[in-house]
CSV table of C-alpha atoms in Angstrom, one decimal:
chain,number,residue,atom,x,y,z
A,1,ALA,CA,-19.2,0.4,0.6
A,2,GLN,CA,-16.8,1.1,-2.3
A,3,SER,CA,-17.5,2.1,-5.9
A,4,VAL,CA,-15.6,3.6,-8.9
A,5,THR,CA,-16.8,5.7,-11.8
A,6,GLN,CA,-14.9,5.8,-15.0
A,7,LEU,CA,-15.7,9.0,-17.0
A,8,GLY,CA,-15.9,8.3,-20.7
A,9,SER,CA,-16.7,4.9,-22.0
A,10,HIS,CA,-14.6,5.5,-25.1
A,11,VAL,CA,-11.4,7.6,-25.5
A,12,SER,CA,-9.7,8.1,-28.9
A,13,VAL,CA,-6.1,9.4,-29.3
A,14,SER,CA,-3.5,9.6,-32.0
A,15,GLU,CA,-0.3,7.6,-31.8
A,16,GLY,CA,2.2,9.7,-29.8
A,17,ALA,CA,-0.5,11.7,-28.0
A,18,LEU,CA,-1.1,11.9,-24.2
A,19,VAL,CA,-3.4,9.2,-22.8
A,20,LEU,CA,-5.7,10.2,-19.9
A,21,LEU,CA,-8.3,7.8,-18.5
A,22,ARG,CA,-10.4,9.1,-15.7
A,23,CYS,CA,-11.4,7.3,-12.5
A,24,ASN,CA,-13.2,8.6,-9.4
A,25,TYR,CA,-13.8,6.5,-6.4
A,26,SER,CA,-16.1,6.4,-3.4
A,27,SER,CA,-15.0,4.7,-0.3
A,28,SER,CA,-16.0,4.8,3.4
A,29,VAL,CA,-12.5,3.7,4.3
A,30,PRO,CA,-9.0,4.4,2.9
A,31,PRO,CA,-9.0,2.7,-0.5
A,32,TYR,CA,-6.7,0.5,-2.3
A,33,LEU,CA,-7.0,1.3,-6.0
A,34,PHE,CA,-6.1,-0.7,-9.1
A,35,TRP,CA,-5.9,-0.3,-12.9
A,36,TYR,CA,-6.3,-3.4,-15.1
A,37,VAL,CA,-6.1,-3.7,-18.9
A,38,GLN,CA,-8.0,-6.2,-21.0
A,39,TYR,CA,-7.0,-7.1,-24.5
A,40,PRO,CA,-9.6,-8.7,-26.9
A,41,ASN,CA,-10.6,-12.2,-25.9
A,42,GLN,CA,-8.3,-12.2,-22.9
A,43,GLY,CA,-8.5,-11.9,-19.1
A,44,LEU,CA,-7.5,-8.8,-17.2
A,45,GLN,CA,-3.9,-7.9,-16.4
A,46,LEU,CA,-2.8,-5.6,-13.6
A,47,LEU,CA,-1.2,-2.3,-14.8
A,48,LEU,CA,-0.6,-0.7,-11.4
A,49,LYS,CA,-2.0,-0.4,-7.9
A,50,TYR,CA,-2.1,2.2,-5.1
A,51,THR,CA,-1.8,0.8,-1.6
A,52,SER,CA,-1.3,4.0,0.6
A,53,ALA,CA,2.5,4.4,-0.1
A,54,ALA,CA,3.5,6.9,-2.8
A,55,THR,CA,0.6,8.8,-4.3
A,56,LEU,CA,2.2,8.6,-7.8
A,57,VAL,CA,2.3,5.0,-8.9
A,58,LYS,CA,4.2,3.8,-11.9
A,59,GLY,CA,3.1,0.7,-13.7
A,60,ILE,CA,3.9,-1.4,-16.7
A,61,ASN,CA,4.1,-0.3,-20.3
A,62,GLY,CA,4.8,3.3,-19.4
A,63,PHE,CA,1.5,4.0,-17.5
A,64,GLU,CA,1.2,5.8,-14.3
A,65,ALA,CA,-1.5,7.0,-12.0
A,66,GLU,CA,-1.8,9.6,-9.2
A,67,PHE,CA,-3.9,9.2,-6.1
A,68,LYS,CA,-5.6,12.5,-5.2
A,69,LYS,CA,-7.6,12.2,-2.0
A,70,SER,CA,-9.0,15.7,-2.2
A,71,GLU,CA,-10.5,14.9,-5.6
A,72,THR,CA,-11.2,11.3,-4.9
A,73,SER,CA,-9.5,10.5,-8.2
A,74,PHE,CA,-7.0,7.9,-9.5
A,75,HIS,CA,-6.6,8.9,-13.2
A,76,LEU,CA,-4.4,6.8,-15.5
A,77,THR,CA,-1.9,8.5,-17.8
A,78,LYS,CA,0.7,7.7,-20.4
A,79,PRO,CA,2.8,10.5,-22.1
A,80,SER,CA,2.8,8.9,-25.5
A,81,ALA,CA,0.3,6.4,-26.9
A,82,HIS,CA,1.3,3.4,-28.9
A,83,MET,CA,-1.0,1.4,-31.2
A,84,SER,CA,-0.5,-1.6,-28.9
A,85,ASP,CA,-2.2,0.4,-26.1
A,86,ALA,CA,-5.6,-0.1,-27.7
A,87,ALA,CA,-7.6,-2.1,-25.2
A,88,GLU,CA,-10.2,-1.8,-22.5
A,89,TYR,CA,-9.1,-0.3,-19.2
A,90,PHE,CA,-10.7,-0.9,-15.8
A,91,CYS,CA,-10.3,1.0,-12.6
A,92,ALA,CA,-11.1,-1.0,-9.4
A,93,VAL,CA,-11.3,-0.4,-5.6
A,94,ARG,CA,-11.1,-2.3,-2.4
A,95,GLY,CA,-11.4,-1.1,1.1
A,96,GLY,CA,-7.9,-0.7,2.6
A,97,ASN,CA,-8.8,-2.1,6.0
A,98,GLN,CA,-11.0,-4.8,4.7
A,99,ALA,CA,-9.3,-8.1,4.1
A,100,GLY,CA,-11.4,-10.7,2.5
A,101,THR,CA,-13.5,-8.5,0.3
A,102,ALA,CA,-13.9,-8.5,-3.4
A,103,LEU,CA,-12.4,-6.0,-5.9
A,104,ILE,CA,-15.1,-3.7,-7.3
A,105,PHE,CA,-14.6,-2.6,-10.9
A,106,GLY,CA,-15.8,0.3,-12.9
A,107,LYS,CA,-17.6,-0.1,-16.3
A,108,GLY,CA,-14.4,0.3,-18.2
A,109,THR,CA,-13.0,2.7,-20.8
A,110,THR,CA,-12.2,1.5,-24.3
A,111,LEU,CA,-9.0,3.2,-25.6
A,112,SER,CA,-8.6,3.5,-29.4
A,113,VAL,CA,-5.3,4.6,-30.9
A,114,SER,CA,-5.1,5.9,-34.5
A,115,SER,CA,-2.0,6.3,-36.6
B,1,ASN,CA,3.6,-21.9,-13.0
B,2,ALA,CA,0.5,-22.1,-15.1
B,3,GLY,CA,-2.0,-19.2,-14.8
B,4,VAL,CA,-5.6,-19.3,-13.9
B,5,MET,CA,-7.3,-21.9,-16.2
B,6,GLN,CA,-10.9,-21.6,-17.2
B,7,ASN,CA,-12.8,-24.1,-19.2
B,8,PRO,CA,-14.5,-24.3,-21.5
B,9,ARG,CA,-13.6,-21.1,-23.4
B,10,HIS,CA,-17.0,-21.2,-25.1
B,11,LEU,CA,-20.1,-22.9,-23.9
B,12,VAL,CA,-23.4,-23.0,-25.8
B,13,ARG,CA,-26.6,-24.0,-24.0
B,14,ARG,CA,-30.3,-24.0,-24.9
B,15,ARG,CA,-32.8,-22.3,-22.6
B,16,GLY,CA,-33.5,-24.5,-19.6
B,17,GLN,CA,-30.3,-26.5,-19.7
B,18,GLU,CA,-27.5,-26.3,-17.0
B,19,ALA,CA,-24.2,-24.6,-17.5
B,20,ARG,CA,-21.1,-25.6,-15.5
B,21,LEU,CA,-18.1,-23.3,-15.7
B,22,ARG,CA,-14.7,-24.5,-14.2
B,23,CYS,CA,-11.9,-22.5,-12.8
B,24,SER,CA,-8.5,-23.9,-11.7
B,25,PRO,CA,-6.7,-21.2,-9.7
B,26,MET,CA,-2.9,-20.6,-9.8
B,27,LYS,CA,-0.9,-23.0,-7.8
B,28,GLY,CA,-0.8,-21.9,-4.2
B,29,HIS,CA,-3.9,-19.7,-4.5
B,30,SER,CA,-6.7,-20.5,-2.2
B,31,HIS,CA,-8.9,-17.5,-2.9
B,32,VAL,CA,-11.2,-17.5,-6.0
B,33,TYR,CA,-13.5,-14.8,-7.3
B,34,TRP,CA,-16.1,-15.0,-10.1
B,35,TYR,CA,-17.1,-12.0,-12.2
B,36,ARG,CA,-19.6,-11.6,-15.0
B,37,GLN,CA,-18.9,-9.2,-17.9
B,38,LEU,CA,-21.6,-7.8,-20.2
B,39,PRO,CA,-20.9,-5.2,-23.0
B,40,GLU,CA,-20.8,-1.6,-21.7
B,41,GLU,CA,-21.3,-2.8,-18.1
B,42,GLY,CA,-17.8,-3.8,-17.0
B,43,LEU,CA,-17.2,-6.6,-14.6
B,44,LYS,CA,-19.8,-7.4,-12.0
B,45,PHE,CA,-18.7,-9.2,-8.9
B,46,MET,CA,-20.6,-12.4,-8.3
B,47,VAL,CA,-19.0,-14.5,-5.6
B,48,TYR,CA,-15.8,-14.9,-3.5
B,49,LEU,CA,-14.7,-18.3,-2.2
B,50,GLN,CA,-11.9,-19.7,-0.2
B,51,LYS,CA,-11.3,-23.4,-0.1
B,52,GLU,CA,-14.6,-25.1,0.9
B,53,ASN,CA,-16.1,-21.8,2.0
B,54,ILE,CA,-18.2,-19.1,0.4
B,55,ILE,CA,-16.9,-15.8,1.8
B,56,ASP,CA,-19.1,-13.3,0.0
B,57,GLU,CA,-21.9,-14.1,-2.4
B,58,SER,CA,-23.6,-10.7,-2.4
B,59,GLY,CA,-23.3,-10.4,-6.2
B,60,MET,CA,-24.9,-13.8,-7.0
B,61,PRO,CA,-28.5,-13.9,-8.2
B,62,LYS,CA,-30.6,-15.6,-5.5
B,63,GLU,CA,-32.0,-18.3,-7.8
B,64,ARG,CA,-30.4,-20.7,-10.3
B,65,PHE,CA,-26.8,-19.7,-9.6
B,66,SER,CA,-24.4,-21.5,-7.2
B,67,ALA,CA,-20.7,-21.8,-6.7
B,68,GLU,CA,-18.3,-24.1,-4.9
B,69,PHE,CA,-14.6,-24.5,-4.4
B,70,PRO,CA,-14.0,-28.0,-3.0
B,71,LYS,CA,-10.9,-29.1,-1.1
B,72,GLU,CA,-9.7,-30.9,-4.2
B,73,GLY,CA,-10.4,-29.8,-7.7
B,74,PRO,CA,-11.5,-26.7,-9.5
B,75,SER,CA,-14.0,-24.1,-8.5
B,76,ILE,CA,-17.3,-24.5,-10.2
B,77,LEU,CA,-19.9,-21.9,-11.1
B,78,ARG,CA,-23.2,-23.6,-11.9
B,79,ILE,CA,-26.2,-22.0,-13.6
B,80,GLN,CA,-29.4,-24.0,-13.7
B,81,GLN,CA,-32.2,-23.6,-16.2
B,82,VAL,CA,-30.3,-21.0,-18.2
B,83,VAL,CA,-32.1,-18.1,-19.8
B,84,ARG,CA,-31.0,-15.8,-22.7
B,85,GLY,CA,-30.1,-13.1,-20.2
B,86,ASP,CA,-27.4,-15.4,-18.7
B,87,SER,CA,-25.4,-15.0,-21.9
B,88,ALA,CA,-22.1,-13.2,-21.0
B,89,ALA,CA,-18.4,-13.7,-20.4
B,90,TYR,CA,-17.7,-15.2,-17.0
B,91,PHE,CA,-14.2,-14.6,-15.5
B,92,CYS,CA,-12.5,-16.2,-12.6
B,93,ALA,CA,-9.7,-14.7,-10.7
B,94,SER,CA,-7.5,-16.1,-7.9
B,95,SER,CA,-5.1,-14.7,-5.3
B,96,PRO,CA,-2.8,-16.2,-2.7
B,97,SER,CA,-4.3,-14.2,0.2
B,98,ALA,CA,-7.1,-12.0,1.3
B,99,ALA,CA,-5.0,-8.9,1.9
B,100,PRO,CA,-6.7,-5.8,0.5
B,101,GLY,CA,-3.6,-4.9,-1.6
B,102,GLU,CA,-3.3,-8.3,-3.1
B,103,LYS,CA,-3.3,-8.6,-6.9
B,104,LEU,CA,-5.9,-10.7,-8.6
B,105,PHE,CA,-4.8,-13.0,-11.4
B,106,PHE,CA,-7.5,-13.5,-14.1
B,107,GLY,CA,-8.3,-16.4,-16.4
B,108,SER,CA,-9.2,-15.9,-20.0
B,109,GLY,CA,-12.9,-16.4,-19.3
B,110,THR,CA,-15.8,-18.6,-20.5
B,111,GLN,CA,-18.2,-17.1,-23.0
B,112,LEU,CA,-21.6,-18.5,-22.4
B,113,SER,CA,-24.2,-18.3,-25.1
B,114,VAL,CA,-27.8,-19.3,-24.5
B,115,LEU,CA,-29.9,-20.1,-27.5
Protein backbone atom coordinates (compact mmCIF):
# COMPACT_ATOMS: atom_id res chain seq x y z
CA ALA A 1 0.00 0.00 0.00
CA GLN A 2 1.08 3.56 -0.64
CA SER A 3 0.66 6.75 1.39
CA VAL A 4 2.11 10.24 1.63
CA THR A 5 2.58 12.60 4.55
CA GLN A 6 2.85 16.31 4.00
CA LEU A 7 4.58 18.02 6.91
CA GLY A 8 3.00 21.35 7.69
CA SER A 9 -0.56 22.13 6.70
CA HIS A 10 0.29 25.83 6.29
CA VAL A 11 3.51 27.46 5.10
CA SER A 12 4.00 31.23 4.93
CA VAL A 13 6.83 32.92 3.05
CA SER A 14 7.69 36.42 1.88
CA GLU A 15 7.77 37.27 -1.78
CA GLY A 16 11.22 36.41 -3.12
CA ALA A 17 11.97 33.88 -0.38
CA LEU A 18 12.67 30.18 -0.83
CA VAL A 19 9.65 27.89 -0.92
CA LEU A 20 10.02 24.44 0.65
CA LEU A 21 7.04 22.10 0.93
CA ARG A 22 7.74 18.73 2.49
CA CYS A 23 6.46 15.34 1.42
CA ASN A 24 7.40 11.90 2.70
CA TYR A 25 6.07 8.75 1.13
CA SER A 26 5.54 5.17 2.08
CA SER A 27 5.43 2.52 -0.61
CA SER A 28 5.96 -1.21 -0.72
CA VAL A 29 7.06 -0.93 -4.37
CA PRO A 30 9.09 1.67 -6.28
CA PRO A 31 6.86 4.73 -6.30
CA TYR A 32 5.75 7.21 -8.87
CA LEU A 33 5.41 10.60 -7.16
CA PHE A 34 3.50 13.71 -8.17
CA TRP A 35 2.97 17.28 -7.01
CA TYR A 36 -0.29 19.00 -7.89
CA VAL A 37 -1.42 22.59 -7.23
CA GLN A 38 -4.96 23.77 -6.57
CA TYR A 39 -6.00 27.41 -6.90
CA PRO A 40 -9.23 28.55 -5.17
CA ASN A 41 -12.40 27.09 -6.66
CA GLN A 42 -10.49 25.14 -9.27
CA GLY A 43 -9.44 21.58 -9.91
CA LEU A 44 -5.89 20.29 -9.49
CA GLN A 45 -3.11 20.91 -12.00
CA LEU A 46 0.04 18.83 -12.32
CA LEU A 47 3.25 20.65 -11.32
CA LEU A 48 5.71 17.80 -11.85
CA LYS A 49 6.15 14.06 -11.51
CA TYR A 50 8.87 11.52 -10.74
CA THR A 51 8.76 8.30 -12.73
CA SER A 52 12.12 6.65 -11.91
CA ALA A 53 14.22 8.61 -14.42
CA ALA A 54 16.17 11.63 -13.07
CA THR A 55 15.89 12.11 -9.31
CA LEU A 56 15.73 15.91 -9.70
CA VAL A 57 12.53 16.79 -11.48
CA LYS A 58 11.76 20.22 -12.90
CA GLY A 59 8.18 21.33 -13.26
CA ILE A 60 6.15 24.31 -14.32
CA ASN A 61 6.32 27.81 -12.82
CA GLY A 62 9.90 27.35 -11.59
CA PHE A 63 9.15 24.51 -9.17
CA GLU A 64 11.33 21.44 -8.79
CA ALA A 65 11.46 18.40 -6.54
CA GLU A 66 14.12 15.87 -5.62
CA PHE A 67 13.44 12.19 -5.06
CA LYS A 68 15.51 10.85 -2.15
CA LYS A 69 15.02 7.15 -1.66
CA SER A 70 17.13 7.01 1.51
CA GLU A 71 14.90 9.61 3.14
CA THR A 72 11.68 8.49 1.44
CA SER A 73 11.12 12.13 0.56
CA PHE A 74 9.99 14.17 -2.43
CA HIS A 75 10.12 17.78 -1.22
CA LEU A 76 8.97 20.61 -3.50
CA THR A 77 11.07 23.76 -3.81
CA LYS A 78 11.14 27.07 -5.62
CA PRO A 79 14.04 29.51 -5.22
CA SER A 80 11.96 32.68 -5.19
CA ALA A 81 8.27 32.87 -4.29
CA HIS A 82 5.80 34.99 -6.24
CA MET A 83 2.45 36.23 -4.99
CA SER A 84 0.81 34.08 -7.66
CA ASP A 85 2.22 30.93 -6.01
CA ALA A 86 -0.29 31.23 -3.16
CA ALA A 87 -2.37 28.07 -3.45
CA GLU A 88 -2.80 24.60 -1.98
CA TYR A 89 -0.21 21.99 -2.90
CA PHE A 90 -0.73 18.24 -2.86
CA CYS A 91 1.81 15.45 -2.97
CA ALA A 92 0.58 12.12 -4.39
CA VAL A 93 1.91 8.59 -4.87
CA ARG A 94 1.16 5.57 -6.99
CA GLY A 95 2.89 2.19 -7.02
CA GLY A 96 5.38 2.13 -9.90
CA ASN A 97 4.57 -1.39 -10.96
CA GLN A 98 0.88 -1.16 -10.42
CA ALA A 99 -1.09 -0.20 -13.46
CA GLY A 100 -4.73 0.40 -12.85
CA THR A 101 -4.45 1.81 -9.35
CA ALA A 102 -5.56 5.18 -8.05
CA LEU A 103 -3.37 8.12 -7.14
CA ILE A 104 -3.20 8.58 -3.36
CA PHE A 105 -2.96 12.16 -2.12
CA GLY A 106 -1.61 13.78 1.02
CA LYS A 107 -3.68 16.22 3.05
CA GLY A 108 -2.21 19.23 1.32
CA THR A 109 -0.15 22.29 2.30
CA THR A 110 -1.53 25.78 1.93
CA LEU A 111 1.15 28.22 0.80
CA SER A 112 0.71 31.89 1.68
CA VAL A 113 2.97 34.54 0.12
CA SER A 114 3.21 38.00 1.64
CA SER A 115 4.62 41.13 0.04
CA ASN B 1 -9.92 19.78 -26.69
CA ALA B 2 -12.21 20.52 -23.78
CA GLY B 3 -11.03 19.58 -20.33
CA VAL B 4 -12.78 17.41 -17.79
CA MET B 5 -16.29 18.77 -17.37
CA GLN B 6 -18.20 18.40 -14.12
CA ASN B 7 -21.73 19.53 -13.49
CA PRO B 8 -23.34 21.00 -11.65
CA ARG B 9 -20.69 23.24 -10.03
CA HIS B 10 -22.89 23.67 -6.98
CA LEU B 11 -25.61 21.33 -5.80
CA VAL B 12 -27.87 21.90 -2.82
CA ARG B 13 -29.90 19.03 -1.41
CA ARG B 14 -32.00 18.51 1.69
CA ARG B 15 -31.35 15.57 3.96
CA GLY B 16 -32.82 12.40 2.50
CA GLN B 17 -32.74 13.53 -1.12
CA GLU B 18 -30.58 12.05 -3.88
CA ALA B 19 -27.55 13.76 -5.39
CA ARG B 20 -26.27 13.00 -8.89
CA LEU B 21 -22.90 14.34 -9.90
CA ARG B 22 -21.78 14.15 -13.53
CA CYS B 23 -18.35 13.96 -15.06
CA SER B 24 -17.45 14.03 -18.74
CA PRO B 25 -13.80 12.99 -19.18
CA MET B 26 -11.47 14.50 -21.71
CA LYS B 27 -11.88 13.22 -25.25
CA GLY B 28 -10.08 9.93 -25.67
CA HIS B 29 -9.88 9.23 -21.92
CA SER B 30 -11.46 5.99 -20.78
CA HIS B 31 -10.31 6.04 -17.14
CA VAL B 32 -12.22 8.07 -14.57
CA TYR B 33 -11.47 8.64 -10.88
CA TRP B 34 -13.68 10.27 -8.23
CA TYR B 35 -12.28 12.02 -5.17
CA ARG B 36 -13.91 13.78 -2.22
CA GLN B 37 -12.31 16.84 -0.62
CA LEU B 38 -13.03 18.10 2.86
CA PRO B 39 -11.22 21.04 4.50
CA GLU B 40 -7.96 20.00 6.17
CA GLU B 41 -8.33 16.43 4.89
CA GLY B 42 -7.02 16.61 1.35
CA LEU B 43 -8.43 14.48 -1.43
CA LYS B 44 -9.79 11.09 -0.51
CA PHE B 45 -9.96 8.51 -3.27
CA MET B 46 -13.44 7.08 -3.75
CA VAL B 47 -13.67 5.04 -6.93
CA TYR B 48 -11.84 4.26 -10.18
CA LEU B 49 -13.78 3.27 -13.28
CA GLN B 50 -12.97 2.28 -16.80
CA LYS B 51 -15.70 2.25 -19.44
CA GLU B 52 -18.55 0.08 -18.10
CA ASN B 53 -16.36 -1.38 -15.34
CA ILE B 54 -15.58 -0.51 -11.74
CA ILE B 55 -11.86 -1.18 -11.25
CA ASP B 56 -11.41 -0.09 -7.63
CA GLU B 57 -14.12 1.08 -5.26
CA SER B 58 -12.16 0.65 -2.05
CA GLY B 59 -12.73 4.29 -1.06
CA MET B 60 -16.49 4.29 -1.52
CA PRO B 61 -18.76 4.10 1.52
CA LYS B 62 -20.54 0.76 1.50
CA GLU B 63 -24.00 2.27 1.65
CA ARG B 64 -25.80 5.04 -0.27
CA PHE B 65 -22.92 5.69 -2.72
CA SER B 66 -22.64 4.27 -6.21
CA ALA B 67 -20.80 5.13 -9.42
CA GLU B 68 -21.07 4.22 -13.05
CA PHE B 69 -19.32 4.99 -16.31
CA PRO B 70 -21.52 3.75 -19.15
CA LYS B 71 -20.41 3.04 -22.68
CA GLU B 72 -22.06 6.25 -23.79
CA GLY B 73 -22.37 9.39 -21.70
CA PRO B 74 -20.75 10.80 -18.60
CA SER B 75 -19.67 9.09 -15.43
CA ILE B 76 -22.21 9.49 -12.62
CA LEU B 77 -21.57 9.54 -8.88
CA ARG B 78 -24.84 8.95 -7.09
CA ILE B 79 -25.48 9.56 -3.42
CA GLN B 80 -28.81 8.36 -2.07
CA GLN B 81 -30.50 9.71 1.05
CA VAL B 82 -27.87 12.39 1.59
CA VAL B 83 -26.84 13.43 5.10
CA ARG B 84 -25.07 16.58 6.28
CA GLY B 85 -21.77 14.71 6.45
CA ASP B 86 -21.87 14.25 2.67
CA SER B 87 -21.33 17.98 2.20
CA ALA B 88 -17.99 18.30 0.42
CA ALA B 89 -16.34 19.08 -2.88
CA TYR B 90 -16.33 16.13 -5.24
CA PHE B 91 -13.69 16.03 -7.95
CA CYS B 92 -13.50 13.88 -11.01
CA ALA B 93 -10.28 13.16 -12.91
CA SER B 94 -9.59 11.30 -16.13
CA SER B 95 -6.60 9.77 -17.89
CA PRO B 96 -6.03 8.07 -21.26
CA SER B 97 -4.46 4.96 -19.77
CA ALA B 98 -3.85 3.06 -16.56
CA ALA B 99 -0.06 3.45 -16.68
CA PRO B 100 1.29 4.30 -13.22
CA GLY B 101 3.12 7.39 -14.47
CA GLU B 102 0.05 8.71 -16.26
CA LYS B 103 -1.03 12.24 -15.40
CA LEU B 104 -4.59 12.79 -14.15
CA PHE B 105 -6.61 15.69 -15.54
CA PHE B 106 -9.03 17.17 -13.01
CA GLY B 107 -12.38 18.87 -13.38
CA SER B 108 -13.34 21.96 -11.39
CA GLY B 109 -15.43 19.94 -8.97
CA THR B 110 -18.98 19.87 -7.68
CA GLN B 111 -19.63 21.48 -4.30
CA LEU B 112 -22.40 19.53 -2.59
CA SER B 113 -24.20 21.23 0.27
CA VAL B 114 -26.71 19.25 2.32
CA LEU B 115 -29.18 21.32 4.33
